[in-house]
Amino acid sequence: MVSLLVYNIGELVTNVAGTGEGGPLGIQRRAAVLVEQGEVVWVGPTGDAPAADRRIDAEGAAVLPGFVDSHAHLVFAGDRAAEFAARMAGQPYTGGGIRTTVRATRAASDDELRATVRRLRAEALRQGTTTIEIKSGYGLTVADEARSLRIAAEVSRETTFLGAHVVPAEYADRPDEYVGLVCGPMLVAAAPYARWIDVFCERGAFDADHARAILACGQALGLGVRVHANQLGPGPGVQLGVELDAASVDHCTHLTDADIDALASTRFDCMCHDGGHTTTVATLLPGAEFSTRSPYPDARRLLDAGVTVALATDCNPGSSYTSSMPFCIALAVREMQMTPAEAVWAATAGGARALRRGDIGVLRPGARADLIILDAPSHLHLAYRPGVPLIRQVLHNGVPR
């Protein structure tokens, strides 16, 4: 059994509330982390650190849990750079460009899709993302949705069936028939490769009745629920997610007081290490607002109501072609009224909550040994120095990358 000690850590973010300096980040100073067999086995002062087979000197830098990106669309072909340019020239975003990616994805080979997924996964890992959720949704046929998830499952256990992304062109006049396909043969083919089911519940996509039917079918096959909700305007998505005990409702750009009350009502108080939280997380995707020139979600309003907030990239070729969680942290602080500590927590422990995982997003004994060493003395620099590559080293499952 080979052990690895990361020591001489100037600022260790554990995300274990009530430890270290207190607060949600549980910061410890002059700390060390011992790793064995891909798990954290000890956390404490460098001066008390056990012996180890290998050692990494953090040289006084900050160390954080690896980022948890709980919303990404990596299985696609082609790009939509021209669409981005049109938006920057004033064209509004409607979501209609999804069908452009559907055509390209259907025409691509498995190897072409696999190359894109692996490229983007590696790109995210270099920027500190050690866990990433990957959705389907650009195939929209039985065969294409199943192969999208099969390819996604090669690089992540967090895979999501999004056959209900939009109604494809060939079913434009027959949406009920398409919902039947999604609930039947498509779901049966995709479910073996998926942990989650998601629906784009939005005008121009799926209404509440269709979304509820699709999600219920996924639940019946043992899939957890996620919902694209309230991105383009107020709608039923958040309320539906709460009704179905969704792990996460994502986007949350346009929320009513009733939506926030519904999310806050899912609060679960416990005597565990991190206290209470809401069981349905609001996952905010500021890269989408940046790329579409749309209003940013009001994270402050959610946080003040006691709602658990996560940050994710929404990496996709149309509305948010970024794999950078540090970029999303900087946007959240600058544009969404989050403090740097809140944004870092949301990008790590918050993402883990959105995936209903307790083994990631934290650094404590028993957690997965996913951690990042910054080229900076504090987590504050992730927002303080936007656009600067601050990830010095990544450990994924205890292995330096």
Tab-separated table of C-alpha atoms in Angstrom:
chain	number	residue	atom	x	y	z
A	1	MET	CA	0.000	0.000	0.000
A	2	VAL	CA	1.681	3.221	-1.208
A	3	SER	CA	0.932	6.370	0.776
A	4	LEU	CA	1.255	9.975	-0.387
A	5	LEU	CA	1.548	13.038	1.842
A	6	VAL	CA	0.767	16.543	0.610
A	7	TYR	CA	2.338	18.794	3.230
A	8	ASN	CA	3.328	22.388	3.925
A	9	ILE	CA	-0.123	23.552	2.793
A	10	GLY	CA	-0.546	27.236	3.572
A	11	GLU	CA	-4.360	27.173	3.379
A	12	LEU	CA	-6.303	23.915	3.247
A	13	VAL	CA	-9.972	24.158	2.266
A	14	THR	CA	-11.656	21.051	3.688
A	15	ASN	CA	-15.347	22.049	3.329
A	16	VAL	CA	-15.899	20.418	6.708
A	17	ALA	CA	-17.924	23.013	8.591
A	18	GLY	CA	-16.984	23.717	12.176
A	19	THR	CA	-13.358	22.615	11.777
A	20	GLY	CA	-10.236	24.711	11.372
A	21	GLU	CA	-11.173	28.370	11.209
A	22	GLY	CA	-14.853	27.498	11.132
A	23	GLY	CA	-17.236	28.615	8.435
A	24	PRO	CA	-18.309	26.455	5.524
A	25	LEU	CA	-14.806	26.090	4.064
A	26	GLY	CA	-13.322	24.604	7.252
A	27	ILE	CA	-9.933	26.189	6.515
A	28	GLN	CA	-6.826	24.780	8.195
A	29	ARG	CA	-3.419	26.468	8.136
A	30	ARG	CA	0.029	24.860	7.812
A	31	ALA	CA	-1.757	21.606	7.082
A	32	ALA	CA	-1.135	18.244	5.476
A	33	VAL	CA	-3.233	15.527	3.817
A	34	LEU	CA	-2.328	11.832	3.765
A	35	VAL	CA	-3.656	9.682	0.926
A	36	GLU	CA	-3.781	5.897	0.577
A	37	GLN	CA	-5.489	3.793	-2.105
A	38	GLY	CA	-7.229	6.801	-3.600
A	39	GLU	CA	-8.737	7.998	-0.309
A	40	VAL	CA	-7.930	10.666	2.239
A	41	VAL	CA	-6.922	8.873	5.440
A	42	TRP	CA	-5.634	11.749	7.585
A	43	VAL	CA	-5.861	15.552	7.713
A	44	GLY	CA	-4.017	17.705	10.226
A	45	PRO	CA	-1.048	19.988	10.985
A	46	THR	CA	2.064	19.428	8.916
A	47	GLY	CA	4.075	19.058	12.117
A	48	ASP	CA	1.983	16.053	13.165
A	49	ALA	CA	1.895	14.343	9.770
A	50	PRO	CA	2.506	10.589	9.644
A	51	ALA	CA	5.306	9.103	7.574
A	52	ALA	CA	4.523	8.413	3.916
A	53	ASP	CA	6.101	6.643	0.960
A	54	ARG	CA	5.848	9.718	-1.242
A	55	ARG	CA	5.641	13.410	-0.422
A	56	ILE	CA	4.514	16.534	-2.291
A	57	ASP	CA	5.578	19.889	-0.857
A	58	ALA	CA	2.794	22.422	-1.429
A	59	GLU	CA	5.292	25.206	-0.603
A	60	GLY	CA	2.735	27.241	1.312
A	61	ALA	CA	0.139	27.213	-1.462
A	62	ALA	CA	-3.610	26.743	-1.064
A	63	VAL	CA	-5.108	23.272	-1.499
A	64	LEU	CA	-8.804	22.672	-2.265
A	65	PRO	CA	-11.038	19.713	-3.026
A	66	GLY	CA	-11.242	19.053	-6.741
A	67	PHE	CA	-14.012	20.950	-8.504
A	68	VAL	CA	-17.283	19.087	-9.053
A	69	ASP	CA	-18.891	20.125	-12.337
A	70	SER	CA	-22.441	18.817	-12.026
A	71	HIS	CA	-23.808	20.034	-15.385
A	72	ALA	CA	-22.038	19.514	-18.716
A	73	HIS	CA	-22.900	18.439	-22.275
A	74	LEU	CA	-19.719	16.922	-23.700
A	75	VAL	CA	-21.055	14.447	-26.285
A	76	PHE	CA	-21.466	16.401	-29.503
A	77	ALA	CA	-19.957	17.159	-32.886
A	78	GLY	CA	-19.310	20.444	-34.645
A	79	ASP	CA	-19.389	23.899	-33.109
A	80	ARG	CA	-21.634	26.955	-33.106
A	81	ALA	CA	-19.101	29.761	-33.210
A	82	ALA	CA	-21.153	31.609	-35.836
A	83	GLU	CA	-24.160	31.510	-33.522
A	84	PHE	CA	-22.024	32.997	-30.734
A	85	ALA	CA	-20.888	35.789	-33.049
A	86	ALA	CA	-24.504	36.522	-33.968
A	87	ARG	CA	-25.438	36.813	-30.296
A	88	MET	CA	-22.568	39.188	-29.694
A	89	ALA	CA	-23.996	41.268	-32.543
A	90	GLY	CA	-27.355	41.443	-30.787
A	91	GLN	CA	-29.320	38.317	-31.737
A	92	PRO	CA	-31.178	36.923	-28.704
A	93	TYR	CA	-30.638	33.377	-27.467
A	94	THR	CA	-33.668	31.070	-27.871
A	95	GLY	CA	-32.182	27.579	-27.590
A	96	GLY	CA	-33.034	26.835	-31.201
A	97	GLY	CA	-29.419	26.168	-32.146
A	98	ILE	CA	-29.553	22.833	-30.322
A	99	ARG	CA	-30.947	21.263	-33.504
A	100	THR	CA	-27.804	22.345	-35.389
A	101	THR	CA	-25.696	20.290	-32.991
A	102	VAL	CA	-28.141	17.392	-33.239
A	103	ARG	CA	-27.573	17.154	-36.991
A	104	ALA	CA	-23.798	17.199	-36.596
A	105	THR	CA	-23.825	14.683	-33.744
A	106	ARG	CA	-25.976	12.191	-35.607
A	107	ALA	CA	-23.581	12.340	-38.552
A	108	ALA	CA	-20.464	11.804	-36.422
A	109	SER	CA	-18.800	8.452	-35.815
A	110	ASP	CA	-18.363	6.942	-32.365
A	111	ASP	CA	-14.644	7.686	-32.541
A	112	GLU	CA	-15.274	11.338	-33.392
A	113	LEU	CA	-17.653	11.728	-30.443
A	114	ARG	CA	-15.263	9.845	-28.162
A	115	ALA	CA	-12.396	12.140	-29.149
A	116	THR	CA	-14.425	15.229	-28.255
A	117	VAL	CA	-15.504	13.817	-24.898
A	118	ARG	CA	-11.968	12.826	-23.969
A	119	ARG	CA	-10.522	16.145	-25.099
A	120	LEU	CA	-12.977	18.151	-23.036
A	121	ARG	CA	-12.634	15.830	-20.029
A	122	ALA	CA	-8.859	16.270	-20.110
A	123	GLU	CA	-9.251	20.032	-20.537
A	124	ALA	CA	-11.515	20.197	-17.464
A	125	LEU	CA	-9.157	18.025	-15.406
A	126	ARG	CA	-6.239	20.348	-16.143
A	127	GLN	CA	-8.342	23.161	-14.709
A	128	GLY	CA	-9.061	21.273	-11.495
A	129	THR	CA	-12.329	19.471	-12.277
A	130	THR	CA	-12.020	15.978	-10.840
A	131	THR	CA	-15.705	14.990	-11.137
A	132	ILE	CA	-17.893	15.898	-14.118
A	133	GLU	CA	-21.467	15.033	-14.987
A	134	ILE	CA	-22.080	14.377	-18.692
A	135	LYS	CA	-25.466	14.565	-20.415
A	136	SER	CA	-26.715	13.125	-23.659
A	137	GLY	CA	-29.252	15.176	-25.594
A	138	TYR	CA	-27.667	15.829	-28.978
A	139	GLY	CA	-28.700	12.550	-30.581
A	140	LEU	CA	-32.462	12.428	-29.980
A	141	THR	CA	-32.883	9.017	-31.576
A	142	VAL	CA	-32.911	5.714	-29.720
A	143	ALA	CA	-29.527	4.655	-31.116
A	144	ASP	CA	-27.855	8.058	-30.812
A	145	GLU	CA	-28.920	8.674	-27.237
A	146	ALA	CA	-27.771	5.215	-26.162
A	147	ARG	CA	-24.379	5.592	-27.845
A	148	SER	CA	-23.915	9.092	-26.392
A	149	LEU	CA	-24.348	7.758	-22.876
A	150	ARG	CA	-22.230	4.698	-23.548
A	151	ILE	CA	-19.371	6.968	-24.642
A	152	ALA	CA	-19.920	9.346	-21.718
A	153	ALA	CA	-19.815	6.438	-19.260
A	154	GLU	CA	-16.279	5.647	-20.424
A	155	VAL	CA	-15.015	8.752	-18.606
A	156	SER	CA	-17.586	9.481	-15.869
A	157	ARG	CA	-19.955	7.573	-13.609
A	158	GLU	CA	-22.178	10.684	-13.497
A	159	THR	CA	-24.115	10.316	-16.749
A	160	THR	CA	-27.518	11.815	-17.492
A	161	PHE	CA	-30.126	10.843	-20.083
A	162	LEU	CA	-31.403	14.042	-21.733
A	163	GLY	CA	-33.456	12.647	-24.571
A	164	ALA	CA	-35.929	15.408	-23.672
A	165	HIS	CA	-33.565	18.226	-24.651
A	166	VAL	CA	-35.755	19.550	-27.476
A	167	VAL	CA	-38.272	17.954	-29.813
A	168	PRO	CA	-36.236	17.033	-32.917
A	169	ALA	CA	-37.214	18.456	-36.285
A	170	GLU	CA	-38.759	15.220	-37.551
A	171	TYR	CA	-41.246	15.279	-34.648
A	172	ALA	CA	-41.925	19.028	-34.693
A	173	ASP	CA	-45.632	18.491	-35.413
A	174	ARG	CA	-45.895	15.383	-33.238
A	175	PRO	CA	-44.521	16.272	-29.786
A	176	ASP	CA	-46.750	13.754	-27.987
A	177	GLU	CA	-45.372	10.993	-30.180
A	178	TYR	CA	-41.815	12.058	-29.384
A	179	VAL	CA	-42.550	12.038	-25.648
A	180	GLY	CA	-43.827	8.488	-26.078
A	181	LEU	CA	-40.566	7.543	-27.792
A	182	VAL	CA	-38.515	9.108	-24.990
A	183	CYS	CA	-40.538	7.370	-22.289
A	184	GLY	CA	-40.412	4.028	-24.076
A	185	PRO	CA	-37.724	2.646	-26.389
A	186	MET	CA	-35.269	5.535	-25.953
A	187	LEU	CA	-35.288	5.394	-22.169
A	188	VAL	CA	-35.012	1.604	-22.148
A	189	ALA	CA	-31.961	1.780	-24.458
A	190	ALA	CA	-30.302	4.642	-22.567
A	191	ALA	CA	-30.991	3.706	-18.934
A	192	PRO	CA	-28.248	1.043	-18.619
A	193	TYR	CA	-25.639	3.762	-19.221
A	194	ALA	CA	-27.238	6.510	-17.100
A	195	ARG	CA	-27.464	7.439	-13.433
A	196	TRP	CA	-29.784	10.417	-13.961
A	197	ILE	CA	-32.626	11.662	-16.149
A	198	ASP	CA	-33.070	15.316	-17.100
A	199	VAL	CA	-35.633	17.381	-19.037
A	200	PHE	CA	-35.404	20.853	-20.568
A	201	CYS	CA	-38.640	22.198	-19.087
A	202	GLU	CA	-38.909	25.501	-20.918
A	203	ARG	CA	-40.931	27.286	-23.544
A	204	GLY	CA	-39.943	25.899	-26.923
A	205	ALA	CA	-38.909	22.598	-25.321
A	206	PHE	CA	-41.137	20.562	-22.928
A	207	ASP	CA	-44.074	21.741	-20.839
A	208	ALA	CA	-44.751	20.639	-17.277
A	209	ASP	CA	-47.028	17.743	-18.206
A	210	HIS	CA	-44.610	16.253	-20.711
A	211	ALA	CA	-41.657	16.827	-18.380
A	212	ARG	CA	-43.428	15.198	-15.439
A	213	ALA	CA	-44.311	12.138	-17.506
A	214	ILE	CA	-40.748	11.712	-18.782
A	215	LEU	CA	-39.142	12.163	-15.374
A	216	ALA	CA	-41.587	9.754	-13.732
A	217	CYS	CA	-40.680	7.091	-16.288
A	218	GLY	CA	-37.020	7.605	-15.494
A	219	GLN	CA	-37.670	7.339	-11.776
A	220	ALA	CA	-39.513	4.070	-12.363
A	221	LEU	CA	-36.293	2.680	-13.859
A	222	GLY	CA	-34.234	3.876	-10.888
A	223	LEU	CA	-32.779	7.061	-12.357
A	224	GLY	CA	-32.356	10.169	-10.237
A	225	VAL	CA	-34.032	13.387	-11.350
A	226	ARG	CA	-32.459	16.607	-12.625
A	227	VAL	CA	-34.275	19.473	-14.370
A	228	HIS	CA	-33.252	22.282	-16.708
A	229	ALA	CA	-35.459	24.950	-15.149
A	230	ASN	CA	-36.355	28.625	-15.553
A	231	GLN	CA	-33.512	29.574	-17.888
A	232	LEU	CA	-35.335	31.583	-20.534
A	233	GLY	CA	-38.112	32.909	-18.347
A	234	PRO	CA	-40.387	32.069	-15.411
A	235	GLY	CA	-41.912	28.617	-15.685
A	236	PRO	CA	-42.876	25.413	-13.921
A	237	GLY	CA	-39.455	23.727	-13.906
A	238	VAL	CA	-38.331	24.554	-10.371
A	239	GLN	CA	-41.670	23.627	-8.823
A	240	LEU	CA	-41.702	20.378	-10.792
A	241	GLY	CA	-38.198	19.543	-9.628
A	242	VAL	CA	-39.152	20.039	-5.996
A	243	GLU	CA	-42.303	17.969	-6.488
A	244	LEU	CA	-40.253	15.047	-7.842
A	245	ASP	CA	-37.409	15.368	-5.300
A	246	ALA	CA	-34.913	16.338	-7.977
A	247	ALA	CA	-31.303	16.352	-6.851
A	248	SER	CA	-30.842	19.607	-8.720
A	249	VAL	CA	-32.713	22.213	-10.714
A	250	ASP	CA	-30.316	23.920	-13.085
A	251	HIS	CA	-30.074	27.458	-14.504
A	252	CYS	CA	-32.622	29.101	-12.141
A	253	THR	CA	-32.188	32.419	-13.917
A	254	HIS	CA	-35.802	33.587	-13.590
A	255	LEU	CA	-37.265	32.731	-10.191
A	256	THR	CA	-40.415	33.851	-8.430
A	257	ASP	CA	-40.732	34.111	-4.660
A	258	ALA	CA	-42.774	30.896	-4.807
A	259	ASP	CA	-39.913	29.107	-6.588
A	260	ILE	CA	-37.444	30.120	-3.917
A	261	ASP	CA	-39.866	29.176	-1.153
A	262	ALA	CA	-40.306	25.759	-2.758
A	263	LEU	CA	-36.547	25.179	-2.893
A	264	ALA	CA	-36.093	26.374	0.685
A	265	SER	CA	-38.869	24.044	1.844
A	266	THR	CA	-36.685	21.039	0.961
A	267	ARG	CA	-34.261	21.892	3.753
A	268	PHE	CA	-33.007	18.885	5.682
A	269	ASP	CA	-31.437	19.467	9.088
A	270	CYS	CA	-29.196	16.787	10.495
A	271	MET	CA	-26.568	16.292	13.167
A	272	CYS	CA	-23.891	15.309	10.645
A	273	HIS	CA	-20.651	17.172	10.050
A	274	ASP	CA	-22.120	19.789	7.724
A	275	GLY	CA	-25.448	20.589	9.319
A	276	GLY	CA	-28.534	21.292	7.244
A	277	HIS	CA	-29.007	21.778	3.527
A	278	THR	CA	-31.741	21.701	0.929
A	279	THR	CA	-32.181	18.339	-0.733
A	280	THR	CA	-32.946	19.994	-4.078
A	281	VAL	CA	-29.937	22.081	-5.076
A	282	ALA	CA	-30.105	25.187	-7.264
A	283	THR	CA	-27.266	24.769	-9.764
A	284	LEU	CA	-26.274	28.061	-11.358
A	285	LEU	CA	-24.504	28.197	-14.722
A	286	PRO	CA	-23.011	31.669	-15.178
A	287	GLY	CA	-21.092	30.641	-18.296
A	288	ALA	CA	-24.436	30.466	-20.102
A	289	GLU	CA	-25.363	34.002	-19.122
A	290	PHE	CA	-21.911	35.214	-20.127
A	291	SER	CA	-22.175	33.574	-23.551
A	292	THR	CA	-25.773	34.578	-24.241
A	293	ARG	CA	-25.650	38.093	-22.749
A	294	SER	CA	-28.578	37.189	-20.529
A	295	PRO	CA	-29.298	38.351	-16.967
A	296	TYR	CA	-27.366	36.424	-14.340
A	297	PRO	CA	-29.194	34.444	-11.649
A	298	ASP	CA	-29.501	36.155	-8.271
A	299	ALA	CA	-27.441	33.802	-6.142
A	300	ARG	CA	-27.666	36.133	-3.155
A	301	ARG	CA	-31.433	35.765	-3.061
A	302	LEU	CA	-31.154	31.970	-3.039
A	303	LEU	CA	-28.406	31.851	-0.431
A	304	ASP	CA	-30.193	34.262	1.899
A	305	ALA	CA	-33.261	32.002	1.715
A	306	GLY	CA	-31.188	29.015	2.829
A	307	VAL	CA	-31.125	27.235	-0.543
A	308	THR	CA	-28.085	25.064	-1.335
A	309	VAL	CA	-26.327	26.491	-4.393
A	310	ALA	CA	-23.933	24.750	-6.781
A	311	LEU	CA	-21.899	26.162	-9.641
A	312	ALA	CA	-21.270	24.288	-12.893
A	313	THR	CA	-19.983	25.116	-16.367
A	314	ASP	CA	-22.855	23.960	-18.604
A	315	CYS	CA	-20.069	23.144	-21.075
A	316	ASN	CA	-21.751	22.796	-24.481
A	317	PRO	CA	-21.050	24.004	-28.023
A	318	GLY	CA	-23.859	26.544	-28.156
A	319	SER	CA	-24.562	28.560	-25.032
A	320	SER	CA	-21.531	27.984	-22.773
A	321	TYR	CA	-18.475	26.557	-24.465
A	322	THR	CA	-16.243	26.631	-21.405
A	323	SER	CA	-14.878	23.822	-19.249
A	324	SER	CA	-13.388	26.199	-16.681
A	325	MET	CA	-14.781	26.063	-13.159
A	326	PRO	CA	-12.385	28.847	-12.039
A	327	PHE	CA	-13.952	31.076	-14.689
A	328	CYS	CA	-17.415	30.280	-13.321
A	329	ILE	CA	-16.245	31.047	-9.783
A	330	ALA	CA	-14.993	34.466	-10.910
A	331	LEU	CA	-18.292	35.188	-12.705
A	332	ALA	CA	-20.310	34.139	-9.652
A	333	VAL	CA	-18.385	36.539	-7.430
A	334	ARG	CA	-18.414	39.449	-9.884
A	335	GLU	CA	-21.916	39.083	-11.333
A	336	MET	CA	-24.032	37.019	-8.916
A	337	GLN	CA	-23.244	38.596	-5.536
A	338	MET	CA	-21.537	35.518	-4.113
A	339	THR	CA	-18.569	35.849	-1.790
A	340	PRO	CA	-15.380	34.055	-2.870
A	341	ALA	CA	-15.907	31.496	-0.091
A	342	GLU	CA	-19.509	30.847	-1.183
A	343	ALA	CA	-18.460	30.425	-4.810
A	344	VAL	CA	-15.630	28.006	-3.982
A	345	TRP	CA	-17.953	25.961	-1.770
A	346	ALA	CA	-20.602	25.903	-4.511
A	347	ALA	CA	-18.034	24.710	-7.074
A	348	THR	CA	-16.885	21.845	-4.837
A	349	ALA	CA	-19.211	20.718	-2.020
A	350	GLY	CA	-22.229	22.291	-3.725
A	351	GLY	CA	-21.609	20.300	-6.888
A	352	ALA	CA	-21.251	17.153	-4.812
A	353	ARG	CA	-24.637	17.874	-3.193
A	354	ALA	CA	-26.141	18.331	-6.660
A	355	LEU	CA	-24.940	14.808	-7.460
A	356	ARG	CA	-25.958	13.502	-4.020
A	357	ARG	CA	-22.397	12.436	-3.315
A	358	GLY	CA	-20.703	12.581	0.086
A	359	ASP	CA	-17.312	11.279	-1.008
A	360	ILE	CA	-16.269	14.229	-3.184
A	361	GLY	CA	-16.114	17.995	-2.772
A	362	VAL	CA	-14.614	17.614	0.720
A	363	LEU	CA	-11.224	16.709	2.188
A	364	ARG	CA	-11.687	14.521	5.243
A	365	PRO	CA	-10.841	10.915	6.117
A	366	GLY	CA	-12.878	8.570	3.944
A	367	ALA	CA	-13.353	11.076	1.106
A	368	ARG	CA	-12.004	10.452	-2.345
A	369	ALA	CA	-8.490	11.857	-2.727
A	370	ASP	CA	-9.401	14.483	-5.325
A	371	LEU	CA	-7.577	17.723	-4.607
A	372	ILE	CA	-5.967	20.652	-6.363
A	373	ILE	CA	-2.890	22.654	-5.456
A	374	LEU	CA	-3.136	26.297	-6.487
A	375	ASP	CA	-0.303	28.465	-7.663
A	376	ALA	CA	-1.563	30.944	-5.068
A	377	PRO	CA	-1.678	31.285	-1.275
A	378	SER	CA	-5.466	31.418	-0.913
A	379	HIS	CA	-8.747	30.350	-2.511
A	380	LEU	CA	-9.480	34.075	-2.861
A	381	HIS	CA	-7.189	34.207	-5.873
A	382	LEU	CA	-9.605	32.141	-7.974
A	383	ALA	CA	-11.858	35.208	-8.184
A	384	TYR	CA	-9.164	37.802	-7.529
A	385	ARG	CA	-7.093	36.729	-10.580
A	386	PRO	CA	-9.672	35.798	-13.246
A	387	GLY	CA	-8.380	34.158	-16.380
A	388	VAL	CA	-5.023	33.237	-14.835
A	389	PRO	CA	-4.132	29.498	-14.885
A	390	LEU	CA	-3.795	28.974	-11.130
A	391	ILE	CA	-4.067	25.184	-10.977
A	392	ARG	CA	-0.518	24.023	-10.259
A	393	GLN	CA	-1.256	20.332	-9.735
A	394	VAL	CA	-4.247	18.001	-9.624
A	395	LEU	CA	-4.584	14.759	-7.681
A	396	HIS	CA	-7.403	12.563	-8.995
A	397	ASN	CA	-8.176	9.425	-6.991
A	398	GLY	CA	-4.905	10.098	-5.203
A	399	VAL	CA	-2.866	10.052	-8.420
A	400	PRO	CA	-0.938	13.198	-9.471
A	401	ARG	CA	-2.005	14.336	-12.942
